[in-house]
Coordinates of C-alpha atoms and ligand atoms in Angstrom, one line a residue:
X67 CA 104.8 18.4 -66.7
X68 CA 108.5 17.5 -66.3
X69 CA 111.7 18.6 -67.9
X70 CA 113.2 15.1 -67.9
X71 CA 112.3 14.6 -71.5
X72 CA 113.8 17.9 -72.7
X73 CA 117.3 16.6 -73.7
X74 CA 115.9 13.7 -75.7
X75 CA 113.2 15.7 -77.5
X76 CA 115.7 18.5 -78.3
X77 CA 118.3 16.1 -79.7
X78 CA 115.7 14.4 -81.8
X79 CA 114.6 17.8 -83.2
X80 CA 118.3 18.7 -83.7
X81 CA 119.0 15.6 -85.7
X82 CA 116.3 16.6 -88.2
X83 CA 116.5 20.4 -88.1
X84 CA 120.1 21.5 -87.3
X85 CA 121.7 24.4 -89.1
X86 CA 124.5 23.6 -91.5
X87 CA 127.4 25.9 -90.5
X88 CA 130.9 25.9 -91.9
X89 CA 132.5 25.3 -88.5
X90 CA 130.1 22.5 -87.4
X91 CA 129.9 18.8 -87.8
X92 CA 126.5 17.4 -88.4
X93 CA 124.8 15.2 -85.7
X94 CA 126.7 12.0 -85.2
X95 CA 129.6 13.1 -87.5
X96 CA 133.2 13.2 -86.2
X97 CA 133.8 16.4 -84.3
X98 CA 135.1 19.4 -86.2
X99 CA 138.8 20.4 -85.9
X100 CA 139.1 22.2 -82.6
X101 CA 140.8 25.1 -84.4
X102 CA 137.7 25.8 -86.4
X103 CA 135.4 25.5 -83.4
X104 CA 137.6 27.9 -81.4
X105 CA 137.9 30.4 -84.2
X106 CA 134.1 30.4 -84.8
X107 CA 133.4 30.8 -81.1
X108 CA 135.7 33.8 -80.7
X109 CA 134.2 35.4 -83.9
X110 CA 130.7 34.7 -82.7
X111 CA 131.1 36.6 -79.4
X112 CA 128.8 39.6 -79.8
X113 CA 128.4 39.0 -83.5
X114 CA 125.8 37.3 -85.6
X115 CA 126.2 34.0 -87.6
X116 CA 125.5 35.8 -90.9
X117 CA 128.2 38.4 -90.2
X118 CA 130.8 35.8 -89.1
X119 CA 130.5 33.4 -92.1
X120 CA 132.5 35.4 -94.7
X121 CA 135.2 36.2 -92.0
X122 CA 135.4 32.6 -91.0
X123 CA 135.8 31.5 -94.6
X124 CA 138.5 34.1 -95.3
X125 CA 140.5 33.2 -92.1
X126 CA 140.4 29.5 -92.6
X127 CA 141.4 29.9 -96.3
X128 CA 144.3 32.1 -95.4
X129 CA 145.4 30.4 -92.1
X130 CA 144.1 26.8 -92.4
X131 CA 145.7 25.7 -89.1
X132 CA 146.4 27.2 -85.6
X133 CA 150.1 27.1 -86.4
X134 CA 149.5 29.1 -89.6
X135 CA 147.6 31.7 -87.6
X136 CA 150.3 31.7 -84.9
X137 CA 152.9 32.5 -87.6
X138 CA 150.9 35.2 -89.2
X139 CA 151.8 38.9 -89.4
X140 CA 149.9 40.6 -86.6
X141 CA 148.9 43.6 -88.7
X142 CA 147.6 41.3 -91.4
X143 CA 145.4 39.5 -88.9
X144 CA 144.1 42.8 -87.5
X145 CA 143.2 44.0 -91.0
X146 CA 141.4 40.7 -91.8
X147 CA 139.4 41.1 -88.5
X148 CA 138.4 44.7 -89.3
X149 CA 134.7 45.1 -89.3
X150 CA 134.0 42.3 -86.7
X151 CA 134.5 44.8 -83.8
X152 CA 135.8 44.3 -80.3
X153 CA 139.4 44.3 -81.5
X154 CA 140.8 43.1 -78.2
X155 CA 139.4 39.7 -79.3
X156 CA 141.6 39.8 -82.4
X157 CA 144.7 40.5 -80.3
X158 CA 143.8 37.7 -78.0
X159 CA 143.2 35.4 -81.0
X160 CA 146.8 35.8 -82.1
X161 CA 148.0 35.4 -78.5
X162 CA 146.0 32.2 -78.1
X163 CA 147.1 30.7 -81.4
X164 CA 150.7 31.4 -80.3
X165 CA 150.1 29.9 -76.9
X166 CA 148.5 26.7 -78.4
X167 CA 151.3 26.4 -80.9
X168 CA 154.3 27.1 -78.6
X169 CA 153.1 25.6 -75.3
X170 CA 150.8 22.7 -76.5
X171 CA 152.4 21.5 -79.7
X172 CA 149.6 23.1 -81.8
X173 CA 146.9 21.0 -80.2
X174 CA 144.2 22.7 -78.2
X175 CA 143.8 21.4 -74.6
X176 CA 140.7 19.2 -74.4
X177 CA 139.3 20.2 -71.0
X178 CA 137.4 23.3 -69.9
X179 CA 140.1 24.2 -67.4
X180 CA 142.9 23.8 -69.9
X181 CA 141.0 25.9 -72.5
X182 CA 140.2 28.6 -69.9
X183 CA 143.8 29.1 -69.2
X184 CA 144.4 30.4 -72.8
X185 CA 144.2 34.1 -73.8
X186 CA 140.7 35.3 -74.8
X187 CA 138.9 32.1 -73.7
X188 CA 136.4 32.7 -70.9
X189 CA 133.9 30.4 -69.2
X190 CA 131.5 30.4 -72.1
X191 CA 134.0 29.7 -74.9
X192 CA 135.8 27.1 -72.8
X193 CA 132.6 25.2 -72.2
X194 CA 131.5 25.5 -75.8
X195 CA 134.8 24.3 -77.3
X196 CA 135.1 21.4 -74.7
X197 CA 131.6 20.2 -75.5
X198 CA 131.5 20.8 -79.3
X199 CA 135.1 19.9 -80.3
X200 CA 135.9 17.3 -77.7
X201 CA 132.5 15.8 -76.7
X202 CA 133.0 16.7 -73.0
X203 CA 130.0 17.2 -70.8
X204 CA 130.0 21.0 -70.2
X205 CA 127.3 23.5 -69.4
X206 CA 127.2 26.0 -72.4
X207 CA 125.3 29.2 -72.0
X208 CA 125.1 31.9 -74.6
X209 CA 122.3 34.4 -75.2
X210 CA 120.2 31.9 -77.1
X211 CA 120.6 29.2 -74.4
X212 CA 119.8 31.7 -71.7
X213 CA 116.6 32.7 -73.4
X214 CA 115.4 29.1 -74.1
X215 CA 116.3 27.9 -70.6
X216 CA 114.7 30.8 -68.9
X217 CA 111.5 30.1 -70.8
X218 CA 111.4 26.3 -70.2
X219 CA 111.6 27.0 -66.4
X220 CA 109.8 30.4 -66.5
X221 CA 112.8 31.6 -64.6
X222 CA 111.8 35.0 -63.1
X223 CA 115.0 36.3 -61.4
X224 CA 116.3 39.3 -63.3
X225 CA 119.5 38.8 -65.3
X226 CA 122.4 39.2 -65.0
X227 CA 122.1 38.7 -61.2
X228 CA 120.1 35.5 -61.6
X229 CA 122.7 33.8 -63.9
X230 CA 124.2 31.4 -61.4
X231 CA 120.8 30.0 -60.5
X232 CA 119.9 29.8 -64.2
X233 CA 123.2 28.0 -64.9
X234 CA 122.2 25.4 -62.3
X235 CA 119.0 24.8 -64.2
X236 CA 120.8 24.4 -67.5
X237 CA 123.2 22.0 -65.8
X238 CA 120.2 19.9 -64.6
X239 CA 119.0 19.3 -68.2
X240 CA 122.4 18.9 -69.9
X241 CA 122.9 15.2 -70.8
X242 CA 126.1 13.3 -70.2
X243 CA 126.2 12.1 -73.8
X244 CA 126.1 14.5 -76.8
X245 CA 126.5 17.6 -74.6
X246 CA 128.0 19.5 -77.6
X247 CA 125.0 18.6 -79.8
X248 CA 122.7 19.5 -76.9
X249 CA 124.3 23.0 -76.6
X250 CA 124.1 23.6 -80.4
X251 CA 120.5 22.3 -80.4
X252 CA 119.6 24.9 -77.7
X253 CA 121.3 27.6 -79.7
X254 CA 119.5 26.6 -82.9
X255 CA 116.1 26.4 -81.2
X256 CA 116.8 29.9 -79.8
X257 CA 117.8 31.4 -83.1
X258 CA 115.0 29.8 -85.2
X259 CA 112.0 29.1 -83.0
X260 CA 112.3 30.4 -79.5
X261 CA 113.2 33.9 -80.8
X262 CA 113.3 37.0 -78.6
X263 CA 110.1 38.7 -79.7
X264 CA 107.8 36.1 -81.3
X265 CA 108.6 32.5 -80.2
X266 CA 106.8 30.0 -82.3
X267 CA 105.6 27.7 -79.6
X268 CA 103.4 25.7 -82.0
X269 CA 106.5 24.5 -83.8
X270 CA 108.6 23.9 -80.7
X271 CA 109.5 20.3 -79.7
X272 CA 109.6 21.5 -76.1
X273 CA 106.1 23.0 -76.1
X274 CA 104.5 20.4 -73.7
X275 CA 107.4 20.9 -71.2
X276 CA 107.7 24.6 -71.3
X277 CA 106.4 26.6 -68.3
X278 CA 106.7 30.0 -70.0
X279 CA 104.4 28.8 -72.7
X280 CA 101.8 27.9 -70.1
X281 CA 101.9 31.5 -68.8
X282 CA 100.8 32.8 -72.2
X283 CA 103.6 35.3 -72.3
X284 CA 106.8 33.4 -73.1
X285 CA 108.4 36.6 -74.6
X286 CA 108.4 38.1 -71.0
X287 CA 111.4 35.8 -70.3
X288 CA 114.3 36.2 -69.7
X289 CA 113.5 38.9 -67.1
X290 CA 116.2 41.6 -67.5
X291 CA 117.3 44.2 -65.0
X292 CA 116.6 47.7 -66.2
X293 CA 119.5 49.0 -68.2
X294 CA 121.4 52.2 -67.3
X295 CA 121.9 54.5 -70.3
X296 CA 125.4 54.4 -71.6
X297 CA 127.5 57.5 -71.0
X298 CA 128.0 59.8 -74.0
X299 CA 131.5 60.7 -75.0
X300 CA 132.7 63.2 -77.6
X301 CA 135.7 63.2 -79.8
X302 CA 137.2 64.6 -83.0
X303 CA 138.8 62.8 -85.9
X304 CA 141.1 64.5 -88.4
X305 CA 140.9 63.9 -92.1
X306 CA 144.1 65.3 -93.6
X307 CA 144.6 64.9 -97.3
X308 CA 147.2 65.6 -99.9
X309 CA 147.4 64.5 -103.5
X310 CA 144.4 62.2 -103.3
X311 CA 145.8 60.5 -100.2
X312 CA 144.7 60.6 -96.6
X313 CA 146.9 60.5 -93.5
X314 CA 146.4 57.4 -91.4
X315 CA 148.0 56.4 -88.2
X316 CA 148.2 53.2 -86.2
X317 CA 146.5 53.4 -82.8
X318 CA 148.6 52.5 -79.7
X319 CA 148.5 48.8 -78.9
X320 CA 146.9 49.3 -75.5
X321 CA 143.4 50.9 -75.3
X322 CA 140.3 51.2 -77.5
X323 CA 140.8 49.8 -81.1
X324 CA 144.5 49.2 -80.1
X325 CA 146.8 48.4 -83.0
X326 CA 144.3 49.3 -85.7
X327 CA 144.9 51.7 -88.5
X328 CA 142.8 54.8 -88.0
X329 CA 142.3 58.5 -88.7
X330 CA 144.2 60.6 -86.2
X331 CA 141.9 61.6 -83.4
X332 CA 142.1 63.6 -80.2
X333 CA 141.0 62.6 -76.7
X334 CA 137.5 61.1 -76.1
X335 CA 135.8 62.6 -73.1
X336 CA 132.6 64.0 -71.5
X337 CA 133.4 67.5 -72.9
X338 CA 133.8 68.5 -76.5
X339 CA 137.6 68.4 -77.1
X340 CA 137.4 70.8 -80.1
X341 CA 140.6 70.5 -82.1
X342 CA 142.7 69.1 -79.2
X343 CA 145.0 66.5 -80.5
X344 CA 145.1 67.9 -84.1
X345 CA 148.3 66.5 -85.6
X346 CA 148.9 69.8 -87.6
X347 CA 147.8 73.4 -87.7
X348 CA 145.4 73.7 -90.6
X349 CA 142.2 75.4 -91.8
X350 CA 139.9 72.7 -90.6
X351 CA 136.5 72.4 -92.2
X352 CA 133.5 70.7 -90.5
X353 CA 132.6 67.5 -92.3
X354 CA 129.9 66.2 -90.0
X355 CA 129.9 63.5 -87.3
X356 CA 129.3 59.8 -86.7
X357 CA 127.7 58.1 -83.8
X358 CA 129.1 54.8 -82.6
X359 CA 128.1 52.6 -79.6
X360 CA 130.9 50.8 -77.8
X361 CA 130.2 48.3 -75.0
X362 CA 130.5 50.8 -72.2
X363 CA 129.8 54.2 -73.8
X364 CA 128.4 55.9 -76.9
X365 CA 130.7 58.1 -78.9
X366 CA 129.9 61.1 -81.1
X367 CA 132.9 61.6 -83.3
X368 CA 133.1 64.9 -85.1
X369 CA 135.0 64.8 -88.4
X370 CA 137.0 67.8 -89.5
X371 CA 139.1 67.9 -92.7
X372 CA 141.9 69.9 -94.2
X373 CA 144.5 69.8 -96.9
X374 CA 148.1 69.6 -95.7
X375 CA 151.1 68.9 -97.8
X376 CA 154.1 67.0 -96.5
X377 CA 154.9 64.8 -93.5
X378 CA 152.5 64.9 -90.5
X379 CA 154.2 62.7 -87.9
X380 CA 154.3 58.9 -87.6
X381 CA 151.8 57.4 -90.0
X382 CA 151.3 56.9 -93.7
X383 CA 149.6 58.5 -96.7
X384 CA 147.0 56.1 -98.0
X385 CA 145.3 56.4 -101.5
X386 CA 141.7 57.6 -100.9
X387 CA 140.3 55.4 -103.7
X388 CA 141.5 52.3 -101.9
X389 CA 140.6 53.3 -98.4
X390 CA 138.3 50.2 -98.2
X391 CA 141.5 48.1 -98.1
X392 CA 143.1 50.0 -95.2
X393 CA 141.4 47.7 -92.6
X394 CA 139.9 50.6 -90.7
X395 CA 137.6 49.6 -87.8
X396 CA 134.0 50.4 -88.3
X397 CA 134.1 53.7 -86.4
X398 CA 136.9 55.1 -88.6
X399 CA 135.5 53.6 -91.8
X400 CA 132.3 55.5 -91.1
X401 CA 134.3 58.7 -90.3
X402 CA 136.2 58.3 -93.5
X403 CA 133.0 57.9 -95.5
X404 CA 131.7 61.1 -93.8
X405 CA 134.8 63.0 -94.9
X406 CA 134.7 61.6 -98.4
X407 CA 130.9 62.6 -98.8
X408 CA 131.8 66.1 -97.6
X409 CA 134.7 66.3 -100.0
X410 CA 132.5 65.2 -102.9
X411 CA 129.8 67.7 -101.9
X412 CA 132.5 70.5 -102.0
X413 CA 133.6 69.5 -105.5
X414 CA 130.1 69.6 -107.0
Ligands
SF4_1594 S1 107.5 26.4 -76.1 FE1 107.8 28.5 -76.8 S2 108.7 29.6 -75.2 FE2 108.9 27.4 -74.7 S3 110.9 26.9 -75.5 FE3 109.4 26.4 -77.1 S4 109.4 28.3 -78.4 FE4 110.4 28.8 -76.4

């Protein structure tokens, strides 16, 4: 058994079975506009293809080129991003579009190093864009590639510590030609056949070359280090309403969900903050709570509501029946839904 034939077999499989995606050229077609490749790669970080498609279509219809995105109103872009999560990425998206437009004449650099120097583009994205948009030989490793490669080699070092060694193995099977197609083929194989729980080895073009299949337990790879539980934090969000409107604020640019529209909320910490940070004195009513998991911690956000006429501070009164258009990030959209459900229950 040898892995020498892996690239060729995989590319042959890809030519026949590749996924059609709006940001992708088919095998052998001219590479897609680097703007579209870049936008899709940033959107796909931590998010599924199915979730990204409608956002990608909306963004490219509204801002068809990198220069259009660079000139866009920042708040508008943040609102259009709402729901995709990880909002620092949206801020970097705007910063990157502006850097490409101002410093590179609206053309993306075509090397990994040049791409990596741009805001929000890390090792993975730089490799993916260089390979997919510019046909460069680059070693592209996302979660799908990591899984497929760890199985081909039955790589038994726990991740993430074993990543450098796994990278060297992926490098060893990355072809000089069609590196972009090869990366996308690995991703497609990982999402359709070499899936996390039930890999379909009988359908896999790499079956004769795969060491994990020989072990009889391919799903045991990749080996992951035991996860530490995420710390639990507590917070309170304030739903203040008047005249069928709710008081919304914009979060500070720096920090969690920076720059996003939100319900006012107090500090998030290890202890219950109670009503600390309440923007007004009011007769607060408990409206329930929502649980939300961020990258580094889990948050239980208690929602309290009250009626309060007049100005509250810096913010805006937003019509409750169009709250879906406020561009609230998922956490606050769920907190708002909780408050509205509580309000409806009070009225009936
Ligand atoms: S043979 Fe099975 S485990 Fe190996 S790459 Fe193919 S689907 Fe994955």
